[in-house]
GROMACS .gro file of C-alpha atoms in nm:
model
  380
    1UNK     CA    1   7.365  12.243  10.056
    2UNK     CA    2   7.019  12.160  10.193
    3UNK     CA    3   6.873  11.814  10.166
    4UNK     CA    4   6.528  11.969  10.174
    5UNK     CA    5   6.550  12.068   9.808
    6UNK     CA    6   6.303  11.858   9.609
    7UNK     CA    7   6.416  11.697   9.284
    8UNK     CA    8   6.134  11.580   9.059
    9UNK     CA    9   6.148  11.300   8.805
   10UNK     CA   10   5.881  11.107   8.615
   11UNK     CA   11   5.880  10.735   8.690
   12UNK     CA   12   5.646  10.546   8.457
   13UNK     CA   13   5.538  10.217   8.613
   14UNK     CA   14   5.236   9.995   8.577
   15UNK     CA   15   5.132  10.032   8.941
   16UNK     CA   16   5.272  10.379   9.007
   17UNK     CA   17   5.201  10.675   8.783
   18UNK     CA   18   5.265  11.046   8.808
   19UNK     CA   19   5.559  11.237   8.950
   20UNK     CA   20   5.756  11.115   9.250
   21UNK     CA   21   5.993  11.338   9.442
   22UNK     CA   22   6.227  11.309   9.737
   23UNK     CA   23   5.958  11.415   9.984
   24UNK     CA   24   5.739  11.129   9.861
   25UNK     CA   25   6.020  10.881   9.918
   26UNK     CA   26   6.098  11.010  10.267
   27UNK     CA   27   5.734  10.967  10.366
   28UNK     CA   28   5.685  10.628  10.203
   29UNK     CA   29   5.653  10.316  10.417
   30UNK     CA   30   5.625  10.099  10.107
   31UNK     CA   31   5.894   9.832  10.088
   32UNK     CA   32   6.190   9.899   9.865
   33UNK     CA   33   6.129   9.575   9.676
   34UNK     CA   34   5.768   9.670   9.600
   35UNK     CA   35   5.844  10.029   9.506
   36UNK     CA   36   6.140   9.926   9.293
   37UNK     CA   37   6.501   9.991   9.380
   38UNK     CA   38   6.575  10.135   9.035
   39UNK     CA   39   6.285  10.380   9.071
   40UNK     CA   40   6.419  10.497   9.405
   41UNK     CA   41   6.769  10.531   9.259
   42UNK     CA   42   6.633  10.743   8.974
   43UNK     CA   43   6.488  10.994   9.219
   44UNK     CA   44   6.808  10.998   9.423
   45UNK     CA   45   7.019  11.056   9.113
   46UNK     CA   46   6.814  11.362   9.020
   47UNK     CA   47   6.831  11.490   9.378
   48UNK     CA   48   7.209  11.446   9.389
   49UNK     CA   49   7.234  11.667   9.080
   50UNK     CA   50   7.038  11.938   9.263
   51UNK     CA   51   7.254  11.892   9.571
   52UNK     CA   52   7.574  11.933   9.367
   53UNK     CA   53   7.443  12.249   9.201
   54UNK     CA   54   7.359  12.402   9.540
   55UNK     CA   55   7.699  12.304   9.678
   56UNK     CA   56   7.880  12.463   9.383
   57UNK     CA   57   7.678  12.783   9.425
   58UNK     CA   58   7.768  12.808   9.793
   59UNK     CA   59   8.136  12.745   9.716
   60UNK     CA   60   8.159  13.011   9.444
   61UNK     CA   61   8.221  13.296   9.690
   62UNK     CA   62   8.503  13.106   9.859
   63UNK     CA   63   8.699  12.926   9.590
   64UNK     CA   64   8.772  12.924   9.219
   65UNK     CA   65   8.735  12.604   9.018
   66UNK     CA   66   9.001  12.432   8.811
   67UNK     CA   67   9.073  12.101   8.642
   68UNK     CA   68   9.446  12.174   8.618
   69UNK     CA   69   9.707  11.995   8.825
   70UNK     CA   70   9.941  12.296   8.823
   71UNK     CA   71   9.891  12.668   8.757
   72UNK     CA   72  10.090  12.990   8.780
   73UNK     CA   73  10.014  13.278   9.012
   74UNK     CA   74   9.680  13.444   8.922
   75UNK     CA   75   9.815  13.795   8.998
   76UNK     CA   76  10.082  13.938   8.770
   77UNK     CA   77  10.413  13.994   8.945
   78UNK     CA   78  10.439  14.368   9.001
   79UNK     CA   79  10.689  14.588   8.821
   80UNK     CA   80  10.718  14.965   8.798
   81UNK     CA   81  10.750  15.212   8.510
   82UNK     CA   82  11.059  15.435   8.515
   83UNK     CA   83  11.138  15.774   8.358
   84UNK     CA   84  11.332  15.784   8.029
   85UNK     CA   85  11.405  16.051   7.769
   86UNK     CA   86  11.298  16.026   7.406
   87UNK     CA   87  11.598  15.805   7.323
   88UNK     CA   88  11.592  15.597   7.638
   89UNK     CA   89  11.534  15.230   7.689
   90UNK     CA   90  11.458  15.117   8.040
   91UNK     CA   91  11.647  14.831   8.196
   92UNK     CA   92  11.464  14.503   8.206
   93UNK     CA   93  11.301  14.429   8.535
   94UNK     CA   94  11.237  14.120   8.737
   95UNK     CA   95  10.951  14.168   8.978
   96UNK     CA   96  10.900  13.938   9.270
   97UNK     CA   97  10.943  13.566   9.259
   98UNK     CA   98  10.635  13.374   9.148
   99UNK     CA   99  10.597  13.007   9.230
  100UNK     CA  100  10.342  12.776   9.074
  101UNK     CA  101  10.047  12.637   9.261
  102UNK     CA  102   9.956  12.270   9.270
  103UNK     CA  103   9.606  12.135   9.332
  104UNK     CA  104   9.545  11.785   9.472
  105UNK     CA  105   9.278  11.548   9.345
  106UNK     CA  106   9.172  11.272   9.582
  107UNK     CA  107   8.879  11.033   9.570
  108UNK     CA  108   8.662  10.978   9.877
  109UNK     CA  109   8.386  10.722   9.916
  110UNK     CA  110   8.107  10.620  10.149
  111UNK     CA  111   7.942  10.282  10.098
  112UNK     CA  112   7.626  10.134  10.244
  113UNK     CA  113   7.525   9.770  10.234
  114UNK     CA  114   7.211   9.568  10.284
  115UNK     CA  115   7.097   9.212  10.271
  116UNK     CA  116   6.820   9.067  10.057
  117UNK     CA  117   6.597   9.055  10.366
  118UNK     CA  118   6.655   9.430  10.422
  119UNK     CA  119   6.557   9.505  10.061
  120UNK     CA  120   6.236   9.303  10.099
  121UNK     CA  121   6.138   9.441  10.437
  122UNK     CA  122   6.285   9.792  10.463
  123UNK     CA  123   6.084  10.095  10.361
  124UNK     CA  124   6.172  10.338  10.085
  125UNK     CA  125   6.220  10.603  10.355
  126UNK     CA  126   6.496  10.395  10.514
  127UNK     CA  127   6.669  10.365  10.178
  128UNK     CA  128   6.651  10.742  10.123
  129UNK     CA  129   6.803  10.796  10.468
  130UNK     CA  130   7.121  10.633  10.336
  131UNK     CA  131   7.140  10.899  10.066
  132UNK     CA  132   7.088  11.178  10.321
  133UNK     CA  133   7.372  11.041  10.532
  134UNK     CA  134   7.600  11.014  10.228
  135UNK     CA  135   7.535  11.377  10.136
  136UNK     CA  136   7.603  11.488  10.492
  137UNK     CA  137   7.930  11.293  10.489
  138UNK     CA  138   8.026  11.458  10.159
  139UNK     CA  139   7.944  11.806  10.290
  140UNK     CA  140   8.157  11.739  10.598
  141UNK     CA  141   8.446  11.615  10.383
  142UNK     CA  142   8.430  11.934  10.174
  143UNK     CA  143   8.430  12.149  10.487
  144UNK     CA  144   8.725  11.962  10.639
  145UNK     CA  145   8.943  11.984  10.328
  146UNK     CA  146   8.848  12.350  10.276
  147UNK     CA  147   8.950  12.431  10.633
  148UNK     CA  148   9.272  12.230  10.600
  149UNK     CA  149   9.369  12.431  10.290
  150UNK     CA  150   9.302  12.762  10.468
  151UNK     CA  151   9.434  12.703  10.820
  152UNK     CA  152   9.741  12.487  10.758
  153UNK     CA  153  10.046  12.715  10.707
  154UNK     CA  154  10.278  12.459  10.550
  155UNK     CA  155  10.311  12.346  10.191
  156UNK     CA  156  10.250  11.980  10.117
  157UNK     CA  157  10.317  11.734   9.837
  158UNK     CA  158  10.064  11.719   9.557
  159UNK     CA  159   9.877  11.390   9.562
  160UNK     CA  160   9.603  11.263   9.337
  161UNK     CA  161   9.406  10.948   9.274
  162UNK     CA  162   9.518  10.776   8.957
  163UNK     CA  163   9.357  10.478   8.791
  164UNK     CA  164   9.599  10.187   8.813
  165UNK     CA  165   9.432   9.883   8.663
  166UNK     CA  166   9.103   9.820   8.847
  167UNK     CA  167   9.211  10.018   9.153
  168UNK     CA  168   9.224  10.385   9.248
  169UNK     CA  169   9.512  10.483   9.475
  170UNK     CA  170   9.673  10.811   9.583
  171UNK     CA  171  10.000  10.895   9.413
  172UNK     CA  172  10.245  11.175   9.496
  173UNK     CA  173  10.337  11.397   9.199
  174UNK     CA  174  10.704  11.484   9.229
  175UNK     CA  175  10.823  11.841   9.191
  176UNK     CA  176  10.482  12.002   9.255
  177UNK     CA  177  10.366  12.145   9.587
  178UNK     CA  178  10.028  12.251   9.722
  179UNK     CA  179  10.074  12.601   9.860
  180UNK     CA  180   9.915  12.759  10.168
  181UNK     CA  181   9.853  13.132  10.201
  182UNK     CA  182  10.170  13.340  10.226
  183UNK     CA  183  10.356  13.168  10.508
  184UNK     CA  184  10.692  13.340  10.535
  185UNK     CA  185  10.857  13.144  10.254
  186UNK     CA  186  11.083  13.283   9.984
  187UNK     CA  187  10.803  13.380   9.743
  188UNK     CA  188  10.776  13.757   9.700
  189UNK     CA  189  10.421  13.898   9.666
  190UNK     CA  190  10.354  14.132   9.372
  191UNK     CA  191  10.380  14.508   9.421
  192UNK     CA  192  10.039  14.632   9.532
  193UNK     CA  193   9.839  14.883   9.319
  194UNK     CA  194   9.929  15.162   9.564
  195UNK     CA  195  10.301  15.088   9.524
  196UNK     CA  196  10.364  14.883   9.837
  197UNK     CA  197  10.666  14.661   9.784
  198UNK     CA  198  10.676  14.334   9.973
  199UNK     CA  199  10.973  14.123  10.063
  200UNK     CA  200  11.014  13.750  10.085
  201UNK     CA  201  10.909  13.617  10.421
  202UNK     CA  202  10.565  13.782  10.396
  203UNK     CA  203  10.326  13.602  10.630
  204UNK     CA  204   9.945  13.577  10.637
  205UNK     CA  205   9.925  13.350  10.941
  206UNK     CA  206   9.901  13.583  11.241
  207UNK     CA  207   9.888  13.524  11.614
  208UNK     CA  208   9.773  13.737  11.906
  209UNK     CA  209   9.736  13.698  12.281
  210UNK     CA  210   9.358  13.720  12.288
  211UNK     CA  211   9.117  13.918  12.071
  212UNK     CA  212   9.124  14.297  12.047
  213UNK     CA  213   9.068  14.562  11.782
  214UNK     CA  214   9.438  14.598  11.709
  215UNK     CA  215   9.465  14.229  11.619
  216UNK     CA  216   9.151  14.246  11.405
  217UNK     CA  217   9.277  14.555  11.223
  218UNK     CA  218   9.613  14.387  11.156
  219UNK     CA  219   9.429  14.090  11.009
  220UNK     CA  220   9.223  14.312  10.780
  221UNK     CA  221   9.522  14.519  10.667
  222UNK     CA  222   9.724  14.207  10.589
  223UNK     CA  223   9.467  14.118  10.322
  224UNK     CA  224   9.360  14.464  10.213
  225UNK     CA  225   9.711  14.592  10.136
  226UNK     CA  226   9.747  14.360   9.837
  227UNK     CA  227   9.478  14.515   9.617
  228UNK     CA  228   9.226  14.796   9.574
  229UNK     CA  229   8.851  14.776   9.533
  230UNK     CA  230   8.842  14.516   9.806
  231UNK     CA  231   8.537  14.335   9.937
  232UNK     CA  232   8.664  14.214  10.274
  233UNK     CA  233   8.482  13.988  10.517
  234UNK     CA  234   8.577  13.802  10.835
  235UNK     CA  235   8.462  13.446  10.897
  236UNK     CA  236   8.452  13.301  11.250
  237UNK     CA  237   8.308  13.008  11.439
  238UNK     CA  238   7.978  13.071  11.615
  239UNK     CA  239   8.148  12.998  11.950
  240UNK     CA  240   8.359  13.314  11.907
  241UNK     CA  241   8.066  13.544  11.826
  242UNK     CA  242   8.035  13.675  12.188
  243UNK     CA  243   8.402  13.783  12.186
  244UNK     CA  244   8.356  13.980  11.864
  245UNK     CA  245   8.033  14.140  11.985
  246UNK     CA  246   8.221  14.255  12.295
  247UNK     CA  247   8.489  14.442  12.096
  248UNK     CA  248   8.477  14.823  12.139
  249UNK     CA  249   8.302  14.981  11.842
  250UNK     CA  250   8.153  14.653  11.716
  251UNK     CA  251   7.798  14.703  11.586
  252UNK     CA  252   7.585  14.391  11.620
  253UNK     CA  253   7.309  14.297  11.380
  254UNK     CA  254   6.969  14.277  11.547
  255UNK     CA  255   6.653  14.086  11.466
  256UNK     CA  256   6.401  14.255  11.240
  257UNK     CA  257   6.143  14.299  11.515
  258UNK     CA  258   6.381  14.489  11.746
  259UNK     CA  259   6.445  14.862  11.702
  260UNK     CA  260   6.735  14.997  11.905
  261UNK     CA  261   6.764  15.344  12.055
  262UNK     CA  262   6.833  15.626  11.810
  263UNK     CA  263   7.144  15.719  12.009
  264UNK     CA  264   7.302  15.380  11.936
  265UNK     CA  265   7.470  15.270  11.616
  266UNK     CA  266   7.263  15.019  11.421
  267UNK     CA  267   7.315  14.803  11.115
  268UNK     CA  268   7.100  14.784  10.804
  269UNK     CA  269   7.161  14.407  10.797
  270UNK     CA  270   6.918  14.211  11.011
  271UNK     CA  271   7.027  13.912  11.217
  272UNK     CA  272   6.918  13.585  11.058
  273UNK     CA  273   6.739  13.397  11.335
  274UNK     CA  274   6.678  13.086  11.123
  275UNK     CA  275   7.036  12.963  11.159
  276UNK     CA  276   7.336  13.025  11.381
  277UNK     CA  277   7.635  12.882  11.196
  278UNK     CA  278   7.613  13.083  10.870
  279UNK     CA  279   7.506  13.445  10.919
  280UNK     CA  280   7.638  13.799  10.954
  281UNK     CA  281   7.651  13.893  11.322
  282UNK     CA  282   7.764  14.254  11.279
  283UNK     CA  283   8.047  14.487  11.177
  284UNK     CA  284   8.384  14.567  11.327
  285UNK     CA  285   8.480  14.917  11.433
  286UNK     CA  286   8.648  14.944  11.092
  287UNK     CA  287   8.329  14.848  10.909
  288UNK     CA  288   8.422  14.492  10.811
  289UNK     CA  289   8.132  14.243  10.821
  290UNK     CA  290   8.177  13.941  11.048
  291UNK     CA  291   8.004  13.619  10.951
  292UNK     CA  292   7.986  13.280  11.118
  293UNK     CA  293   8.063  12.974  10.905
  294UNK     CA  294   8.008  12.605  10.987
  295UNK     CA  295   8.361  12.513  10.875
  296UNK     CA  296   8.533  12.795  11.067
  297UNK     CA  297   8.739  12.682  11.366
  298UNK     CA  298   8.699  12.830  11.713
  299UNK     CA  299   8.988  13.052  11.823
  300UNK     CA  300   9.063  13.163  11.465
  301UNK     CA  301   8.936  13.446  11.245
  302UNK     CA  302   8.988  13.438  10.870
  303UNK     CA  303   8.965  13.750  10.655
  304UNK     CA  304   8.901  13.707  10.282
  305UNK     CA  305   8.890  13.942   9.986
  306UNK     CA  306   8.586  13.833   9.782
  307UNK     CA  307   8.666  14.073   9.497
  308UNK     CA  308   8.919  13.931   9.253
  309UNK     CA  309   9.088  13.592   9.221
  310UNK     CA  310   8.992  13.368   9.511
  311UNK     CA  311   9.245  13.264   9.772
  312UNK     CA  312   9.181  12.894   9.706
  313UNK     CA  313   9.096  12.682   9.409
  314UNK     CA  314   8.904  12.358   9.415
  315UNK     CA  315   9.025  12.103   9.165
  316UNK     CA  316   8.773  11.880   8.993
  317UNK     CA  317   8.813  11.592   8.746
  318UNK     CA  318   8.815  11.685   8.379
  319UNK     CA  319   8.519  11.460   8.284
  320UNK     CA  320   8.203  11.649   8.382
  321UNK     CA  321   8.027  11.326   8.478
  322UNK     CA  322   8.286  11.267   8.753
  323UNK     CA  323   8.237  11.602   8.928
  324UNK     CA  324   8.057  11.637   9.258
  325UNK     CA  325   7.896  11.362   9.460
  326UNK     CA  326   7.788  11.072   9.242
  327UNK     CA  327   7.644  10.725   9.273
  328UNK     CA  328   7.871  10.448   9.156
  329UNK     CA  329   7.763  10.116   9.014
  330UNK     CA  330   7.607   9.866   9.247
  331UNK     CA  331   7.788   9.548   9.344
  332UNK     CA  332   7.704   9.245   9.552
  333UNK     CA  333   7.591   8.884   9.562
  334UNK     CA  334   7.297   8.685   9.688
  335UNK     CA  335   7.379   8.773  10.048
  336UNK     CA  336   7.487   9.139  10.052
  337UNK     CA  337   7.446   9.434   9.817
  338UNK     CA  338   7.643   9.759   9.838
  339UNK     CA  339   7.580  10.107   9.701
  340UNK     CA  340   7.871  10.349   9.688
  341UNK     CA  341   7.867  10.730   9.681
  342UNK     CA  342   8.191  10.886   9.556
  343UNK     CA  343   8.347  11.233   9.514
  344UNK     CA  344   8.682  11.342   9.372
  345UNK     CA  345   8.818  11.688   9.463
  346UNK     CA  346   9.101  11.880   9.629
  347UNK     CA  347   9.190  12.232   9.750
  348UNK     CA  348   9.504  12.443   9.724
  349UNK     CA  349   9.597  12.811   9.757
  350UNK     CA  350   9.587  13.012   9.435
  351UNK     CA  351   9.589  13.385   9.518
  352UNK     CA  352   9.795  13.355   9.836
  353UNK     CA  353   9.738  13.717   9.939
  354UNK     CA  354   9.356  13.713   9.920
  355UNK     CA  355   9.313  13.574  10.272
  356UNK     CA  356   9.480  13.583  10.613
  357UNK     CA  357   9.413  13.405  10.941
  358UNK     CA  358   9.439  13.527  11.298
  359UNK     CA  359   9.489  13.271  11.576
  360UNK     CA  360   9.367  13.457  11.886
  361UNK     CA  361   9.265  13.154  12.090
  362UNK     CA  362   9.473  12.950  12.336
  363UNK     CA  363   9.800  12.806  12.204
  364UNK     CA  364   9.951  12.464  12.275
  365UNK     CA  365  10.223  12.437  12.537
  366UNK     CA  366  10.549  12.582  12.412
  367UNK     CA  367  10.391  12.813  12.151
  368UNK     CA  368  10.416  13.185  12.238
  369UNK     CA  369  10.078  13.352  12.290
  370UNK     CA  370  10.137  13.597  12.003
  371UNK     CA  371  10.229  13.335  11.741
  372UNK     CA  372  10.019  13.131  11.503
  373UNK     CA  373   9.953  12.764  11.572
  374UNK     CA  374   9.766  12.544  11.324
  375UNK     CA  375   9.447  12.375  11.451
  376UNK     CA  376   9.522  12.033  11.595
  377UNK     CA  377   9.186  11.908  11.464
  378UNK     CA  378   9.313  11.938  11.104
  379UNK     CA  379   9.627  11.731  11.151
  380UNK     CA  380   9.636  11.468  10.877
   0.00000   0.00000   0.00000
């Protein structure tokens, strides 16, 4: 999701030959009118393709992709084999309840506008800055909706943007709900591979009065008990890293140049000093890696199983050309021109047992210290 990635495209022009890339445009003080707005747009279009590919790669570990409005549970509802004799027929079984999962699809836009004087006087670099800001806004929108799908413990109506004449407007699809992680509702999780039977009311939104190893272990077990061959990881906000490092038995990652004493436990994973909001900071006493994430919310820890069906799915439009961030057609008149960047997507829980969240930070007034409270920052 870095804007530093260079996208190259050949732009044949009478006065400009060779290959132009995004770095050239960022450094250019040539006016947009002289360089050619269409030439600049061609470079931006290629760069947006690269940006979308990088974004999809970074999302692959977190979410599955779908174009479906509604899907069934990705994990088969568990049933058990019973003993019979050579003439026996076992009674039919009904495992747990299995509700469908809905995935929203909403369109978001960011538009920039400029006058004819701006086009004649502004540099190419200023024009490219608009694209950088649009990509940053798109990245932030993805992070916000991803966090809302993880941290909000209530189901919500399924909404999507439908084309109604020349307009696009959100519409609620009746009878379909967007699910959170297991939140204590009537859905019964499947029997686990080791034979654990779950009841309705199973909850993956946990609360604790502060952070300690017992709370962290409960978080990990809540996810790990649903499958075998797990690949568990905990995501936190960088602001909570000191609290995790202070836990008894926590082994912090260190920078490559530092060698700790031989009497002290050390990791084989070095601390990434090039960034602070997306790196492994160490391992819990139980051996689970802890990683900071830019979308993670302070006061919460989320544990995910990265082996198997993902906890969330991201819905995309069926037409490939409409996926990811894209430039829409230009509109305007002799006074003002506008360029619109658009993205259509939505998140919903799929494998509800593949993640759990611990709220260990302060709670709002009236909420017991050991109960879960959804982040106020994600309120719609």
